[in-house]
Amino acid sequence: MKPKEQRMTDIEAQYPDQWVLAEVTREDRFRRASNGIVLSHGTDADKCGLVQEARKFRASHAQAQTFLFWTGRLIPEGVGVML
């Protein structure tokens, strides 16, 4: 069964607090990934080998665009940020 294209917001909800490797299938008007197909996911990018999977995928799909992103909170609870 072929993986289905999903909105990035749906992918984030489906894989909370995980790293996700997706093939980008659509971009919004600002050229940000808006839809994609999940290639792999895991809680630790090094442990689950997502970077290596991205390289392998790109080697066999040279024209494809991939997106590796974290779905959890970017700033941990209780941490302040000063700009």
mmCIF file of C-alpha atoms in Angstrom:
data_model
loop_
_atom_site.group_PDB
_atom_site.id
_atom_site.type_symbol
_atom_site.label_atom_id
_atom_site.label_comp_id
_atom_site.label_asym_id
_atom_site.label_seq_id
_atom_site.Cartn_x
_atom_site.Cartn_y
_atom_site.Cartn_z
ATOM 1 C CA MET A 1 0.000 0.000 0.000
ATOM 2 C CA LYS A 2 1.413 3.383 -1.020
ATOM 3 C CA PRO A 3 1.774 5.924 1.829
ATOM 4 C CA LYS A 4 -0.698 8.774 1.524
ATOM 5 C CA GLU A 5 -0.056 12.464 1.199
ATOM 6 C CA GLN A 6 -1.023 14.423 4.308
ATOM 7 C CA ARG A 7 -0.953 18.028 5.475
ATOM 8 C CA MET A 8 2.093 18.782 7.628
ATOM 9 C CA THR A 9 -0.195 19.849 10.476
ATOM 10 C CA ASP A 10 -1.849 16.409 10.407
ATOM 11 C CA ILE A 11 1.550 14.703 10.377
ATOM 12 C CA GLU A 12 2.596 16.744 13.428
ATOM 13 C CA ALA A 13 -0.555 15.674 15.271
ATOM 14 C CA GLN A 14 -0.087 12.025 14.292
ATOM 15 C CA TYR A 15 3.519 11.851 15.571
ATOM 16 C CA PRO A 16 3.725 14.026 18.720
ATOM 17 C CA ASP A 17 7.191 14.704 20.178
ATOM 18 C CA GLN A 18 8.978 12.868 17.370
ATOM 19 C CA TRP A 19 11.355 13.537 14.532
ATOM 20 C CA VAL A 20 9.655 13.042 11.175
ATOM 21 C CA LEU A 21 11.233 12.549 7.769
ATOM 22 C CA ALA A 22 8.800 13.397 4.986
ATOM 23 C CA GLU A 23 8.913 13.771 1.232
ATOM 24 C CA VAL A 24 7.527 17.204 0.426
ATOM 25 C CA THR A 25 4.676 16.962 -2.086
ATOM 26 C CA ARG A 26 3.337 20.535 -1.898
ATOM 27 C CA GLU A 27 4.503 23.935 -0.740
ATOM 28 C CA ASP A 28 2.524 27.003 0.302
ATOM 29 C CA ARG A 29 2.910 30.385 -1.364
ATOM 30 C CA PHE A 30 5.935 31.116 0.847
ATOM 31 C CA ARG A 31 7.614 27.867 -0.363
ATOM 32 C CA ARG A 32 7.197 26.174 3.032
ATOM 33 C CA ALA A 33 6.340 22.484 3.083
ATOM 34 C CA SER A 34 2.560 22.194 3.412
ATOM 35 C CA ASN A 35 1.938 18.560 2.424
ATOM 36 C CA GLY A 36 4.062 15.464 2.449
ATOM 37 C CA ILE A 37 4.413 11.715 2.684
ATOM 38 C CA VAL A 38 5.925 10.315 5.882
ATOM 39 C CA LEU A 39 9.026 8.278 5.069
ATOM 40 C CA SER A 40 10.047 7.543 8.658
ATOM 41 C CA HIS A 41 9.709 8.846 12.216
ATOM 42 C CA GLY A 42 11.210 8.346 15.650
ATOM 43 C CA THR A 43 11.975 9.938 18.984
ATOM 44 C CA ASP A 44 15.719 10.398 18.392
ATOM 45 C CA ALA A 45 17.075 11.318 14.958
ATOM 46 C CA ASP A 46 20.432 9.629 15.548
ATOM 47 C CA LYS A 47 19.023 6.437 17.065
ATOM 48 C CA CYS A 48 16.453 5.785 14.375
ATOM 49 C CA GLY A 49 18.811 6.743 11.570
ATOM 50 C CA LEU A 50 16.607 9.389 9.976
ATOM 51 C CA VAL A 51 19.534 11.330 8.564
ATOM 52 C CA GLN A 52 20.895 8.220 6.877
ATOM 53 C CA GLU A 53 17.415 7.377 5.586
ATOM 54 C CA ALA A 54 17.113 10.873 4.125
ATOM 55 C CA ARG A 55 20.443 10.470 2.329
ATOM 56 C CA LYS A 56 19.455 7.053 0.989
ATOM 57 C CA PHE A 57 16.080 8.330 -0.202
ATOM 58 C CA ARG A 58 17.676 11.336 -1.929
ATOM 59 C CA ALA A 59 20.206 9.074 -3.656
ATOM 60 C CA SER A 60 17.406 7.148 -5.343
ATOM 61 C CA HIS A 61 15.024 10.126 -5.749
ATOM 62 C CA ALA A 62 17.312 12.963 -6.825
ATOM 63 C CA GLN A 63 14.488 15.363 -7.703
ATOM 64 C CA ALA A 64 12.588 14.849 -4.449
ATOM 65 C CA GLN A 65 12.589 17.355 -1.625
ATOM 66 C CA THR A 66 12.723 15.999 1.928
ATOM 67 C CA PHE A 67 11.896 17.656 5.227
ATOM 68 C CA LEU A 68 13.220 16.469 8.588
ATOM 69 C CA PHE A 69 11.440 18.166 11.484
ATOM 70 C CA TRP A 70 10.616 17.912 15.200
ATOM 71 C CA THR A 71 6.918 17.878 16.118
ATOM 72 C CA GLY A 72 7.284 18.668 19.817
ATOM 73 C CA ARG A 73 7.740 21.899 21.733
ATOM 74 C CA LEU A 74 10.741 23.854 20.541
ATOM 75 C CA ILE A 75 11.258 25.572 23.887
ATOM 76 C CA PRO A 76 10.891 23.274 26.917
ATOM 77 C CA GLU A 77 8.357 24.087 29.649
ATOM 78 C CA GLY A 78 9.812 26.449 32.238
ATOM 79 C CA VAL A 79 12.560 27.844 29.993
ATOM 80 C CA GLY A 80 12.531 31.532 29.086
ATOM 81 C CA VAL A 81 13.925 33.031 25.919
ATOM 82 C CA MET A 82 15.289 36.553 25.571
ATOM 83 C CA LEU A 83 15.658 38.153 22.167
#
